[in-house]
Short mmCIF file of C-alpha atoms in Angstrom, two decimals:
data_model
loop_
_atom_site.label_atom_id
_atom_site.label_comp_id
_atom_site.label_asym_id
_atom_site.label_seq_id
_atom_site.Cartn_x
_atom_site.Cartn_y
_atom_site.Cartn_z
CA MET B 3 -54.94 -49.16 -142.62
CA ASN B 4 -51.83 -49.34 -140.46
CA ALA B 5 -49.65 -46.24 -140.65
CA GLN B 6 -45.92 -46.58 -141.18
CA GLU B 7 -43.35 -44.02 -140.07
CA ASN B 8 -39.57 -43.93 -140.52
CA TYR B 9 -37.17 -41.88 -138.40
CA ASP B 10 -33.54 -41.69 -137.46
CA ILE B 11 -34.33 -42.11 -133.76
CA LEU B 12 -37.44 -43.47 -132.05
CA VAL B 13 -37.69 -42.38 -128.39
CA ILE B 14 -40.35 -44.28 -126.44
CA GLY B 15 -41.16 -42.28 -123.31
CA SER B 16 -41.64 -38.58 -122.61
CA GLY B 17 -40.24 -38.06 -119.12
CA ALA B 18 -37.03 -36.25 -118.19
CA ALA B 19 -34.83 -38.94 -119.75
CA GLY B 20 -36.63 -39.15 -123.10
CA LEU B 21 -37.03 -35.40 -123.51
CA THR B 22 -33.40 -34.71 -122.59
CA LEU B 23 -32.11 -37.22 -125.12
CA ALA B 24 -34.41 -35.96 -127.87
CA LEU B 25 -33.29 -32.36 -127.33
CA HIS B 26 -29.62 -33.33 -127.51
CA LEU B 27 -30.11 -35.06 -130.88
CA ALA B 28 -32.72 -32.90 -132.60
CA ALA B 29 -30.18 -30.59 -134.23
CA ARG B 30 -28.95 -33.35 -136.56
CA TYR B 31 -31.59 -36.08 -136.72
CA ARG B 32 -35.29 -36.68 -137.21
CA VAL B 33 -36.69 -37.83 -133.88
CA ALA B 34 -40.04 -39.41 -133.07
CA LEU B 35 -41.01 -38.94 -129.41
CA ILE B 36 -43.67 -41.35 -128.18
CA SER B 37 -45.90 -40.70 -125.16
CA LYS B 38 -48.48 -43.25 -124.06
CA GLN B 39 -50.68 -40.45 -122.70
CA ARG B 40 -49.99 -36.72 -122.81
CA LEU B 41 -46.38 -35.57 -122.69
CA GLN B 42 -46.80 -34.36 -119.11
CA ASP B 43 -48.48 -37.49 -117.72
CA GLY B 44 -45.37 -39.41 -116.66
CA SER B 45 -43.65 -39.72 -113.30
CA THR B 46 -41.30 -36.76 -113.89
CA TRP B 47 -44.17 -34.26 -113.71
CA PHE B 48 -45.08 -35.44 -110.21
CA ALA B 49 -41.56 -35.51 -108.74
CA GLN B 50 -41.56 -33.17 -105.77
CA GLY B 51 -38.21 -33.29 -103.99
CA GLY B 52 -35.48 -32.28 -106.41
CA ILE B 53 -32.21 -33.33 -108.03
CA ALA B 54 -29.10 -34.33 -106.09
CA ALA B 55 -25.85 -32.77 -107.31
CA VAL B 56 -22.68 -31.31 -105.83
CA LEU B 57 -23.28 -27.57 -106.22
CA ASP B 58 -21.98 -26.08 -102.96
CA GLU B 59 -18.33 -25.50 -102.12
CA THR B 60 -18.78 -27.12 -98.69
CA ASP B 61 -19.98 -30.33 -100.39
CA SER B 62 -17.85 -32.74 -102.41
CA VAL B 63 -18.12 -35.41 -105.09
CA GLU B 64 -16.59 -37.90 -102.68
CA SER B 65 -19.29 -37.21 -100.08
CA HIS B 66 -22.12 -37.67 -102.59
CA ILE B 67 -20.49 -40.91 -103.77
CA ALA B 68 -20.14 -42.13 -100.18
CA ASP B 69 -23.80 -41.36 -99.39
CA THR B 70 -24.96 -43.18 -102.53
CA LEU B 71 -22.83 -46.23 -101.75
CA ASP B 72 -24.07 -46.30 -98.17
CA ALA B 73 -27.74 -46.15 -99.20
CA GLY B 74 -27.17 -48.84 -101.85
CA ALA B 75 -26.27 -51.43 -99.19
CA GLY B 76 -23.18 -52.77 -100.92
CA LEU B 77 -24.70 -53.33 -104.37
CA CYS B 78 -23.93 -50.02 -106.11
CA HIS B 79 -21.33 -50.20 -108.87
CA PRO B 80 -18.69 -47.68 -107.77
CA SER B 81 -17.76 -46.78 -111.36
CA SER B 82 -21.40 -46.01 -112.20
CA VAL B 83 -21.82 -43.95 -109.06
CA ARG B 84 -18.70 -41.89 -109.75
CA PHE B 85 -19.65 -41.40 -113.41
CA THR B 86 -23.12 -40.12 -112.43
CA VAL B 87 -22.07 -37.89 -109.55
CA GLU B 88 -19.17 -36.31 -111.43
CA ALA B 89 -21.50 -35.45 -114.33
CA GLY B 90 -24.23 -34.03 -112.08
CA ALA B 91 -23.24 -30.37 -111.97
CA ALA B 92 -22.98 -30.15 -115.77
CA ALA B 93 -26.43 -31.69 -116.13
CA ILE B 94 -27.89 -29.10 -113.75
CA ARG B 95 -26.19 -26.29 -115.66
CA TRP B 96 -27.77 -27.63 -118.86
CA LEU B 97 -31.22 -27.55 -117.23
CA ILE B 98 -30.67 -23.98 -116.09
CA HIS B 99 -29.63 -23.09 -119.63
CA GLN B 100 -32.89 -24.60 -120.89
CA GLY B 101 -34.76 -22.23 -118.58
CA VAL B 102 -35.65 -24.31 -115.52
CA ASP B 103 -36.49 -21.92 -112.67
CA PHE B 104 -34.95 -23.43 -109.54
CA THR B 105 -35.69 -21.92 -106.13
CA ARG B 106 -33.23 -19.25 -105.03
CA GLU B 107 -32.16 -17.98 -101.63
CA GLY B 108 -30.83 -14.52 -102.30
CA SER B 109 -28.41 -14.70 -105.22
CA ASP B 110 -27.73 -18.43 -104.73
CA TYR B 111 -29.83 -21.47 -105.44
CA HIS B 112 -31.52 -22.93 -102.37
CA LEU B 113 -30.31 -26.44 -101.61
CA THR B 114 -32.23 -28.77 -99.32
CA LYS B 115 -31.36 -32.04 -97.60
CA GLU B 116 -33.09 -35.41 -97.80
CA GLY B 117 -32.73 -38.81 -96.16
CA GLY B 118 -29.30 -40.41 -96.56
CA HIS B 119 -27.51 -37.21 -97.64
CA SER B 120 -24.70 -35.71 -95.55
CA TYR B 121 -25.03 -32.22 -97.03
CA ARG B 122 -27.61 -29.92 -98.50
CA ARG B 123 -27.26 -30.81 -102.17
CA ILE B 124 -30.85 -31.10 -103.47
CA ILE B 125 -31.56 -28.35 -105.97
CA HIS B 126 -35.30 -27.87 -106.36
CA SER B 127 -38.16 -25.69 -107.53
CA THR B 128 -40.16 -25.34 -104.28
CA ASP B 129 -41.76 -28.80 -103.91
CA ALA B 130 -42.69 -29.21 -107.58
CA THR B 131 -39.29 -29.78 -109.17
CA GLY B 132 -40.53 -32.39 -111.60
CA ARG B 133 -43.17 -30.06 -112.98
CA ALA B 134 -40.66 -27.23 -113.40
CA VAL B 135 -38.18 -29.48 -115.24
CA HIS B 136 -40.79 -31.33 -117.26
CA SER B 137 -42.74 -28.29 -118.42
CA THR B 138 -39.55 -26.51 -119.51
CA LEU B 139 -38.31 -29.52 -121.50
CA ILE B 140 -41.73 -30.04 -123.07
CA ASP B 141 -41.78 -26.43 -124.26
CA ARG B 142 -38.33 -26.89 -125.80
CA VAL B 143 -39.37 -30.13 -127.51
CA ARG B 144 -42.54 -28.63 -128.94
CA SER B 145 -40.55 -25.76 -130.43
CA SER B 146 -38.13 -28.13 -132.21
CA ASP B 147 -38.72 -28.66 -135.93
CA ASN B 148 -36.96 -32.03 -135.90
CA ILE B 149 -38.95 -33.69 -133.09
CA ASP B 150 -42.36 -35.15 -133.93
CA CYS B 151 -44.44 -35.86 -130.82
CA PHE B 152 -46.95 -38.72 -130.84
CA GLU B 153 -49.15 -38.56 -127.77
CA GLN B 154 -51.66 -41.28 -126.81
CA HIS B 155 -49.45 -43.95 -128.40
CA LEU B 156 -48.60 -47.09 -126.43
CA ALA B 157 -45.63 -49.25 -127.44
CA VAL B 158 -46.73 -52.87 -127.91
CA ASP B 159 -43.51 -54.64 -128.91
CA LEU B 160 -40.08 -54.03 -130.36
CA ILE B 161 -39.03 -55.25 -133.79
CA ARG B 162 -36.08 -57.67 -133.58
CA GLN B 163 -34.23 -58.23 -136.88
CA PRO B 164 -31.10 -60.10 -138.02
CA ASP B 165 -28.09 -57.87 -138.64
CA PRO B 166 -26.30 -59.50 -141.62
CA ARG B 167 -23.09 -57.53 -141.13
CA GLU B 168 -22.14 -59.26 -137.90
CA GLY B 169 -24.42 -62.27 -137.60
CA ARG B 170 -26.15 -60.50 -134.73
CA PHE B 171 -29.58 -59.05 -134.09
CA ARG B 172 -30.70 -55.46 -133.94
CA CYS B 173 -33.77 -53.43 -133.07
CA GLY B 174 -35.55 -52.05 -136.11
CA GLY B 175 -38.43 -50.14 -134.57
CA ALA B 176 -41.64 -50.83 -132.68
CA TYR B 177 -45.34 -51.43 -133.06
CA LEU B 178 -47.39 -48.69 -131.40
CA LEU B 179 -51.06 -48.75 -130.44
CA ASP B 180 -52.82 -45.49 -131.23
CA ARG B 181 -55.04 -45.25 -128.16
CA SER B 182 -57.39 -42.83 -129.92
CA SER B 183 -58.15 -44.98 -132.97
CA GLY B 184 -57.35 -48.45 -131.67
CA GLU B 185 -55.10 -49.10 -134.67
CA VAL B 186 -51.51 -50.38 -134.45
CA ALA B 187 -48.89 -48.41 -136.37
CA LEU B 188 -45.42 -49.50 -137.45
CA PHE B 189 -42.60 -47.10 -136.56
CA GLN B 190 -39.12 -47.93 -137.85
CA ALA B 191 -35.88 -46.16 -137.02
CA LYS B 192 -32.13 -46.64 -137.17
CA THR B 193 -32.03 -46.47 -133.37
CA VAL B 194 -34.66 -47.03 -130.69
CA VAL B 195 -34.41 -45.62 -127.15
CA LEU B 196 -36.56 -46.91 -124.29
CA ALA B 197 -37.31 -44.23 -121.69
CA THR B 198 -40.54 -45.74 -120.39
CA GLY B 199 -40.11 -45.40 -116.63
CA GLY B 200 -40.65 -47.95 -113.91
CA ALA B 201 -43.12 -50.64 -112.92
CA SER B 202 -44.61 -49.56 -109.58
CA LYS B 203 -48.18 -50.05 -110.87
CA ALA B 204 -47.51 -53.74 -110.23
CA TYR B 205 -48.44 -52.86 -106.64
CA LEU B 206 -51.84 -52.00 -105.23
CA TYR B 207 -50.63 -48.80 -103.54
CA THR B 208 -48.21 -46.59 -105.43
CA SER B 209 -47.16 -42.99 -105.72
CA ASN B 210 -46.79 -43.38 -109.49
CA PRO B 211 -49.20 -42.28 -112.22
CA ASP B 212 -51.15 -44.93 -114.12
CA GLY B 213 -48.59 -45.28 -116.91
CA ALA B 214 -45.87 -46.91 -114.74
CA SER B 215 -46.60 -50.41 -116.02
CA GLY B 216 -43.08 -51.63 -116.84
CA ASP B 217 -43.58 -51.50 -120.61
CA GLY B 218 -39.93 -50.97 -121.53
CA ILE B 219 -38.65 -53.69 -119.22
CA ALA B 220 -41.18 -56.19 -120.58
CA MET B 221 -40.53 -55.33 -124.24
CA ALA B 222 -36.76 -55.49 -123.82
CA TRP B 223 -37.01 -58.88 -122.07
CA ARG B 224 -39.18 -60.27 -124.87
CA ALA B 225 -36.60 -58.96 -127.37
CA GLY B 226 -33.75 -60.79 -125.63
CA CYS B 227 -32.29 -58.30 -123.14
CA ARG B 228 -31.14 -59.21 -119.66
CA VAL B 229 -32.58 -57.54 -116.59
CA ALA B 230 -31.00 -57.13 -113.15
CA ASN B 231 -32.00 -56.53 -109.52
CA MET B 232 -35.73 -56.51 -110.13
CA GLU B 233 -36.37 -57.49 -106.51
CA PHE B 234 -35.46 -53.99 -105.32
CA ASN B 235 -38.61 -51.89 -105.53
CA GLN B 236 -38.44 -48.79 -103.39
CA PHE B 237 -41.46 -47.99 -101.28
CA HIS B 238 -41.74 -44.29 -100.53
CA PRO B 239 -42.34 -44.04 -96.79
CA THR B 240 -44.88 -41.22 -96.92
CA CYS B 241 -47.88 -41.08 -99.20
CA LEU B 242 -51.07 -39.37 -98.06
CA TYR B 243 -53.53 -41.77 -96.48
CA HIS B 244 -57.03 -40.66 -97.35
CA PRO B 245 -59.95 -42.57 -98.92
CA ARG B 246 -60.26 -40.02 -101.73
CA ALA B 247 -56.53 -39.48 -102.37
CA LYS B 248 -54.82 -41.41 -105.16
CA ALA B 249 -51.04 -41.58 -105.59
CA LEU B 250 -50.41 -38.42 -103.58
CA LEU B 251 -46.79 -38.42 -102.48
CA VAL B 252 -45.67 -36.35 -99.51
CA THR B 253 -42.13 -35.27 -100.35
CA GLU B 254 -39.19 -36.47 -98.28
CA ALA B 255 -38.00 -32.87 -98.18
CA LEU B 256 -40.46 -32.26 -95.32
CA ARG B 257 -38.35 -34.55 -93.17
CA GLY B 258 -35.27 -32.77 -94.47
CA GLU B 259 -36.72 -29.54 -93.08
CA GLY B 260 -37.54 -31.01 -89.68
CA ALA B 261 -40.84 -32.91 -89.97
CA TYR B 262 -41.30 -35.72 -87.42
CA LEU B 263 -42.78 -39.18 -87.94
CA LYS B 264 -45.22 -40.01 -85.17
CA LEU B 265 -47.39 -42.83 -83.89
CA PRO B 266 -51.14 -42.30 -83.38
CA ASP B 267 -50.43 -41.29 -79.77
CA GLY B 268 -48.17 -38.47 -80.97
CA SER B 269 -44.85 -40.05 -79.95
CA ARG B 270 -41.84 -40.27 -82.25
CA PHE B 271 -40.37 -43.68 -83.08
CA MET B 272 -37.69 -43.48 -85.80
CA ASN B 273 -34.80 -43.18 -83.36
CA ARG B 274 -35.55 -46.73 -82.24
CA PHE B 275 -34.79 -47.97 -85.75
CA ASP B 276 -31.88 -45.79 -86.89
CA ARG B 277 -29.58 -43.20 -85.34
CA ARG B 278 -30.43 -40.84 -88.22
CA GLY B 279 -34.06 -40.83 -87.20
CA GLU B 280 -36.38 -39.35 -89.84
CA LEU B 281 -33.41 -38.82 -92.18
CA ALA B 282 -32.55 -42.51 -92.48
CA PRO B 283 -32.63 -43.98 -96.03
CA ARG B 284 -36.05 -44.77 -97.44
CA ASP B 285 -35.87 -48.55 -97.05
CA ILE B 286 -35.28 -48.20 -93.31
CA VAL B 287 -38.03 -45.60 -92.86
CA ALA B 288 -40.56 -47.58 -94.92
CA ARG B 289 -39.87 -50.80 -92.96
CA ALA B 290 -40.11 -48.92 -89.67
CA ILE B 291 -43.52 -47.48 -90.61
CA ASP B 292 -44.70 -50.88 -91.88
CA HIS B 293 -43.52 -52.53 -88.63
CA GLU B 294 -45.26 -50.01 -86.39
CA MET B 295 -48.49 -50.13 -88.39
CA LYS B 296 -48.61 -53.93 -88.11
CA ARG B 297 -47.59 -53.91 -84.44
CA LEU B 298 -50.34 -51.43 -83.56
CA GLY B 299 -52.92 -52.56 -86.10
CA ALA B 300 -52.95 -48.97 -87.36
CA ASP B 301 -54.22 -47.94 -90.79
CA CYS B 302 -51.62 -45.18 -91.02
CA LEU B 303 -49.01 -43.19 -89.10
CA PHE B 304 -48.38 -39.43 -89.13
CA LEU B 305 -45.88 -36.92 -90.50
CA ASP B 306 -45.86 -33.66 -88.54
CA ILE B 307 -44.28 -30.35 -89.58
CA SER B 308 -46.79 -28.17 -87.71
CA HIS B 309 -44.08 -27.07 -85.25
CA ARG B 310 -42.38 -25.06 -88.04
CA GLU B 311 -43.54 -21.52 -88.84
CA PRO B 312 -46.69 -21.55 -91.02
CA ASP B 313 -45.20 -19.10 -93.52
CA PHE B 314 -42.09 -21.29 -93.88
CA VAL B 315 -44.22 -24.37 -94.56
CA ARG B 316 -46.43 -22.65 -97.11
CA GLU B 317 -43.43 -21.06 -98.86
CA HIS B 318 -41.31 -24.21 -99.10
CA PHE B 319 -44.07 -26.80 -99.63
CA PRO B 320 -46.91 -25.12 -101.51
CA THR B 321 -47.80 -28.27 -103.46
CA VAL B 322 -48.09 -30.50 -100.40
CA TYR B 323 -49.88 -27.74 -98.48
CA ASN B 324 -52.50 -27.17 -101.18
CA ASN B 325 -52.95 -30.87 -101.98
CA CYS B 326 -53.54 -31.75 -98.34
CA LEU B 327 -55.84 -28.75 -97.87
CA GLN B 328 -58.11 -30.22 -100.55
CA TYR B 329 -58.69 -33.14 -98.18
CA GLY B 330 -59.26 -30.93 -95.13
CA ILE B 331 -55.74 -31.24 -93.73
CA ASP B 332 -53.95 -28.00 -92.86
CA ILE B 333 -50.35 -29.20 -92.46
CA THR B 334 -49.38 -26.00 -90.60
CA ARG B 335 -51.74 -27.01 -87.81
CA LYS B 336 -51.96 -30.81 -87.72
CA PRO B 337 -50.03 -33.90 -88.86
CA ILE B 338 -50.45 -35.66 -92.20
CA PRO B 339 -51.72 -39.28 -92.17
CA VAL B 340 -49.24 -41.32 -94.23
CA VAL B 341 -48.56 -44.87 -95.46
CA PRO B 342 -45.74 -46.36 -97.56
CA ALA B 343 -46.40 -46.94 -101.27
CA ALA B 344 -44.49 -48.44 -104.19
CA HIS B 345 -42.45 -45.62 -105.63
CA TYR B 346 -39.35 -46.52 -107.64
CA THR B 347 -37.99 -49.51 -109.58
CA CYS B 348 -34.28 -49.80 -108.74
CA GLY B 349 -33.59 -52.66 -111.17
CA GLY B 350 -34.36 -52.94 -114.87
CA ILE B 351 -32.84 -53.44 -118.30
CA MET B 352 -29.08 -53.92 -118.11
CA VAL B 353 -27.22 -51.07 -119.81
CA ASP B 354 -23.72 -49.63 -119.90
CA ARG B 355 -22.87 -45.97 -119.33
CA TYR B 356 -23.97 -45.17 -122.89
CA GLY B 357 -27.40 -46.76 -122.47
CA ARG B 358 -26.61 -49.74 -124.69
CA THR B 359 -28.61 -52.93 -124.14
CA ASP B 360 -27.93 -56.50 -125.28
CA LEU B 361 -29.75 -55.79 -128.58
CA ASP B 362 -27.92 -53.69 -131.15
CA GLN B 363 -29.47 -50.27 -131.83
CA LEU B 364 -31.64 -50.55 -128.75
CA TYR B 365 -30.76 -48.14 -125.97
CA ALA B 366 -32.50 -47.59 -122.64
CA ILE B 367 -32.32 -44.71 -120.14
CA GLY B 368 -33.97 -43.63 -116.90
CA GLU B 369 -35.97 -45.68 -114.44
CA THR B 370 -36.50 -48.54 -116.88
CA THR B 371 -32.79 -49.39 -116.64
CA PHE B 372 -30.25 -50.99 -114.35
CA THR B 373 -27.09 -48.88 -114.45
CA GLY B 374 -25.54 -49.93 -111.15
CA LEU B 375 -26.15 -46.50 -109.60
CA HIS B 376 -28.85 -47.36 -107.07
CA GLY B 377 -27.75 -50.73 -105.75
CA ALA B 378 -30.19 -52.22 -103.26
CA ASN B 379 -31.82 -48.88 -102.43
CA ARG B 380 -32.01 -45.57 -104.30
CA LEU B 381 -30.63 -42.53 -102.50
CA ALA B 382 -33.21 -39.74 -102.49
CA SER B 383 -33.16 -37.42 -105.54
CA ASN B 384 -30.62 -39.51 -107.46
CA SER B 385 -33.33 -40.59 -109.92
CA LEU B 386 -33.72 -37.39 -111.93
CA LEU B 387 -29.95 -37.06 -111.81
CA GLU B 388 -29.60 -40.49 -113.42
CA CYS B 389 -32.16 -39.58 -116.10
CA LEU B 390 -30.24 -36.47 -117.08
CA VAL B 391 -26.72 -37.89 -116.94
CA TYR B 392 -27.46 -41.09 -118.87
CA ALA B 393 -29.68 -39.34 -121.40
CA ARG B 394 -26.79 -36.99 -122.18
CA SER B 395 -24.16 -39.74 -122.41
CA THR B 396 -26.47 -41.92 -124.53
CA ALA B 397 -27.20 -39.03 -126.86
CA MET B 398 -23.47 -38.42 -127.35
CA HIS B 399 -22.91 -42.11 -128.17
CA ILE B 400 -25.79 -42.17 -130.67
CA ASP B 401 -24.58 -38.94 -132.29
CA LYS B 402 -21.08 -40.38 -132.67
CA HIS B 403 -22.13 -43.70 -134.21
CA LEU B 404 -25.47 -43.21 -135.98
CA GLY B 405 -23.85 -42.14 -139.25
CA ALA B 406 -22.51 -45.67 -139.75
CA VAL B 407 -25.83 -47.37 -138.93
CA GLN B 408 -27.89 -48.71 -141.82
CA SER B 409 -31.64 -48.30 -141.96
CA PRO B 410 -33.53 -51.35 -140.71
CA ARG B 411 -35.12 -53.83 -143.06
CA PRO B 412 -38.79 -53.13 -143.82
CA ALA B 413 -40.91 -54.89 -141.21
CA PRO B 414 -44.37 -56.36 -141.81
CA PRO B 415 -47.36 -54.31 -140.68
CA TRP B 416 -49.29 -55.38 -137.61
CA ASP B 417 -51.62 -58.28 -138.43
CA ALA B 418 -55.02 -58.03 -136.78
CA SER B 419 -56.86 -60.08 -139.39
CA ARG B 420 -57.46 -63.11 -137.16
CA VAL B 421 -58.61 -61.47 -133.96
CA THR B 422 -61.98 -60.21 -132.77
CA ASP B 423 -63.18 -57.57 -130.33
CA SER B 424 -63.47 -58.95 -126.82
CA ASP B 425 -66.75 -58.95 -124.96
CA GLU B 426 -65.01 -60.09 -121.76
CA ASP B 427 -63.15 -56.94 -120.70
CA VAL B 428 -64.29 -57.60 -117.14
CA VAL B 429 -61.76 -60.48 -117.06
CA ILE B 430 -58.92 -58.07 -117.85
CA SER B 431 -60.09 -55.70 -115.11
CA HIS B 432 -60.34 -58.54 -112.60
CA ASN B 433 -56.88 -59.89 -113.47
CA TRP B 434 -55.40 -56.40 -113.17
CA ASP B 435 -56.80 -56.01 -109.64
CA GLU B 436 -55.80 -59.53 -108.60
CA LEU B 437 -52.22 -59.07 -109.81
CA ARG B 438 -51.66 -55.79 -107.98
CA ARG B 439 -53.25 -57.08 -104.77
CA PHE B 440 -51.21 -60.26 -104.45
CA MET B 441 -48.03 -58.37 -105.37
CA TRP B 442 -48.78 -55.99 -102.48
CA ASP B 443 -49.62 -58.80 -100.05
CA TYR B 444 -46.91 -61.31 -100.99
CA VAL B 445 -44.06 -59.32 -102.61
CA GLY B 446 -44.20 -56.11 -100.61
CA ILE B 447 -42.00 -54.40 -98.02
CA VAL B 448 -41.48 -57.58 -95.93
CA ARG B 449 -41.30 -60.96 -97.71
CA THR B 450 -41.18 -64.69 -96.99
CA ARG B 451 -40.31 -67.55 -99.30
CA LYS B 452 -43.80 -69.03 -98.83
CA ARG B 453 -45.44 -65.78 -99.90
CA LEU B 454 -43.13 -65.48 -102.92
CA LEU B 455 -43.87 -69.03 -104.08
CA ARG B 456 -47.59 -68.36 -103.73
CA ALA B 457 -47.23 -65.19 -105.80
CA GLN B 458 -45.20 -67.06 -108.43
CA HIS B 459 -47.94 -69.67 -108.78
CA ARG B 460 -50.62 -67.01 -109.11
CA VAL B 461 -48.75 -64.94 -111.69
CA LYS B 462 -48.21 -67.99 -113.93
CA LEU B 463 -51.93 -68.72 -113.90
CA LEU B 464 -52.67 -65.13 -114.82
CA GLN B 465 -50.14 -65.18 -117.65
CA ARG B 466 -51.90 -68.16 -119.24
CA GLU B 467 -55.17 -66.24 -119.34
CA ILE B 468 -53.41 -63.15 -120.66
CA ARG B 469 -51.72 -65.11 -123.48
CA GLU B 470 -55.10 -66.47 -124.55
CA PHE B 471 -56.58 -62.98 -124.65
CA TYR B 472 -53.58 -61.56 -126.47
CA ALA B 473 -53.73 -64.27 -129.16
CA ASN B 474 -57.46 -64.13 -129.85
CA TYR B 475 -58.70 -60.60 -129.26
CA ARG B 476 -57.95 -57.15 -130.57
CA ILE B 477 -55.45 -55.51 -128.26
CA THR B 478 -56.39 -52.64 -125.99
CA ASN B 479 -54.41 -50.35 -123.73
CA ASP B 480 -55.49 -52.31 -120.63
CA LEU B 481 -54.53 -55.66 -122.16
CA VAL B 482 -51.09 -54.47 -123.26
CA GLU B 483 -50.34 -52.95 -119.85
CA LEU B 484 -51.64 -56.02 -118.02
CA ARG B 485 -49.45 -58.26 -120.19
CA ASN B 486 -46.41 -56.15 -119.37
CA LEU B 487 -47.19 -55.87 -115.65
CA ALA B 488 -47.66 -59.63 -115.33
CA LEU B 489 -44.30 -60.28 -116.98
CA VAL B 490 -42.48 -57.69 -114.87
CA SER B 491 -44.15 -59.07 -111.73
CA GLU B 492 -42.86 -62.52 -112.64
CA LEU B 493 -39.34 -61.08 -112.99
CA ILE B 494 -39.64 -59.34 -109.60
CA ILE B 495 -40.77 -62.58 -107.94
CA ARG B 496 -38.03 -64.67 -109.61
CA SER B 497 -35.39 -62.17 -108.54
CA ALA B 498 -36.71 -62.08 -104.97
CA LEU B 499 -36.64 -65.88 -104.74
CA GLU B 500 -33.02 -65.93 -105.90
CA ARG B 501 -31.88 -63.46 -103.24
CA ARG B 502 -31.55 -65.49 -100.05
CA GLU B 503 -30.59 -62.65 -97.76
CA SER B 504 -31.97 -59.32 -96.57
CA ARG B 505 -30.35 -56.36 -98.26
CA GLY B 506 -31.62 -52.85 -98.84
CA LEU B 507 -35.16 -52.87 -100.15
CA HIS B 508 -35.40 -56.68 -100.14
CA TYR B 509 -36.22 -57.82 -96.62
CA SER B 510 -36.96 -61.51 -96.01
CA LEU B 511 -38.12 -62.96 -92.70
CA ASP B 512 -36.63 -66.31 -93.80
CA TYR B 513 -33.21 -64.85 -94.56
CA PRO B 514 -32.77 -61.84 -92.22
CA GLN B 515 -28.97 -61.85 -92.40
CA LEU B 516 -26.76 -60.00 -94.87
CA ARG B 517 -24.52 -62.16 -97.01
CA GLU B 518 -20.84 -61.29 -96.95
CA LEU B 519 -20.57 -61.23 -100.76
CA ALA B 520 -22.86 -58.71 -102.48
CA MET B 521 -24.00 -59.90 -105.91
CA ASP B 522 -26.46 -58.60 -108.49
CA THR B 523 -29.44 -60.75 -109.46
CA ILE B 524 -29.19 -61.10 -113.25
CA LEU B 525 -31.93 -62.83 -115.25
CA VAL B 526 -31.38 -63.99 -118.85
CA PRO B 527 -34.27 -64.68 -121.27
CA GLU B 528 -34.21 -68.43 -121.92
CA ASN B 529 -34.67 -68.12 -125.69
CA PHE B 530 -31.65 -65.83 -125.96
CA ALA B 531 -29.29 -67.35 -123.39
CA ASN B 532 -26.57 -68.04 -125.98
CA GLN B 533 -26.55 -64.66 -127.71
CA ARG B 534 -23.56 -62.37 -127.35
CA GLN B 535 -23.81 -59.93 -124.45
CA PHE B 536 -21.44 -56.98 -124.40
CA ILE B 537 -22.41 -54.98 -121.32
#
């Protein structure tokens, strides 16, 4: 029997964005908060560095805006950047009010500096800021009587319904796979908010947890929403290189506190690529590491902070210190072997400053979106800032307008009467591995048109197999995620083929020059090309 639930607001995603929005609306509305695994299993929990905001009197809003625009390589939307930066301090004050314990230096909060920033403006909780923020917000959510949390529930698809009042379409809820029982439940709500994170699991090597499979982007696209700038996937320059380590990011804050990037012979190299050296923006650092690894045939390069005092290193970077120590690396005594890895999706579902998408009553916030903030390359520690600022502005918009929104029409329950259990799960596993490997090889840090066309051909073949599985067999978590990853990978490849220049995170050997006119890459779902778009 398929369960059916009805709420005022359905929030799909339990990271900083989803939790923040839910807490802002729980006083007046019934909220369902959906997490595909446990509440703490998303990317927010693993964020190390911190949150960028203007909190020091020597810093300024204009400087933070300038740094963001510079990192974004001409593609940031200035209005979005100003909106986000100006709202940053208030968002931090809200987190402090919730009980987040940020690191102090005497009576003041300690601010650090990361690549691309002109001032120390990164507020943090040692090197585990995400965990401090996430755990605090989770505690607040669990204590709310108006928020029902559904863990181990994976969103399968959105419900798209006609809106008779305006001759338009609206979102009326979603179908959710209960990963524990294998059943698909119907959740309906007046408003649905996607806060599902990014899509870095499309790549073989990533700093992201397993859930970063682009679910929100894929569902929104299938429901008729445009996406933008999907070609810009940020590769974090420094993830631990070790055969037993998985998705272990080494925070950029180490470089902010003086760590050096070195070749296997112990020499530094970043000054050959950028005057800012180790503090250059992430796209430049990642390409420099990739270049040197390929030039030398090296499996990894090294990040060295052993010249700093051991007590300083252990005090400021306890997470990195302890994680590396598990693999026999004492970072106070020797350098850390590192490689770049897919880290952050800079494009996504097109939204306005209130999180509205092209589909009525469907909002989106956080990494799953394209707001215009990041441009062609995200400035370090602007991601959690974006989650907080847009979650708060979206919550205010929903609160203001939800009273006039009618309940959605009843939707049919999920029909699984004509499918069977698959005995070919090995095919899904193989396709998953093949997809992530050719995305890494052909659509990675450095691209060519030939590689992109080869990847496009391969992804279309995979999608045919996936459609056959989806139509004939009972859905599973792996099948749903593979379906979404294949679609998002197609969107990344299409966007990369359309951008015939090198800008920010998109670097093409065929088009190494920067075009004079900076333009977003906007993709429109073919079946919905004529629908009204208001963003």
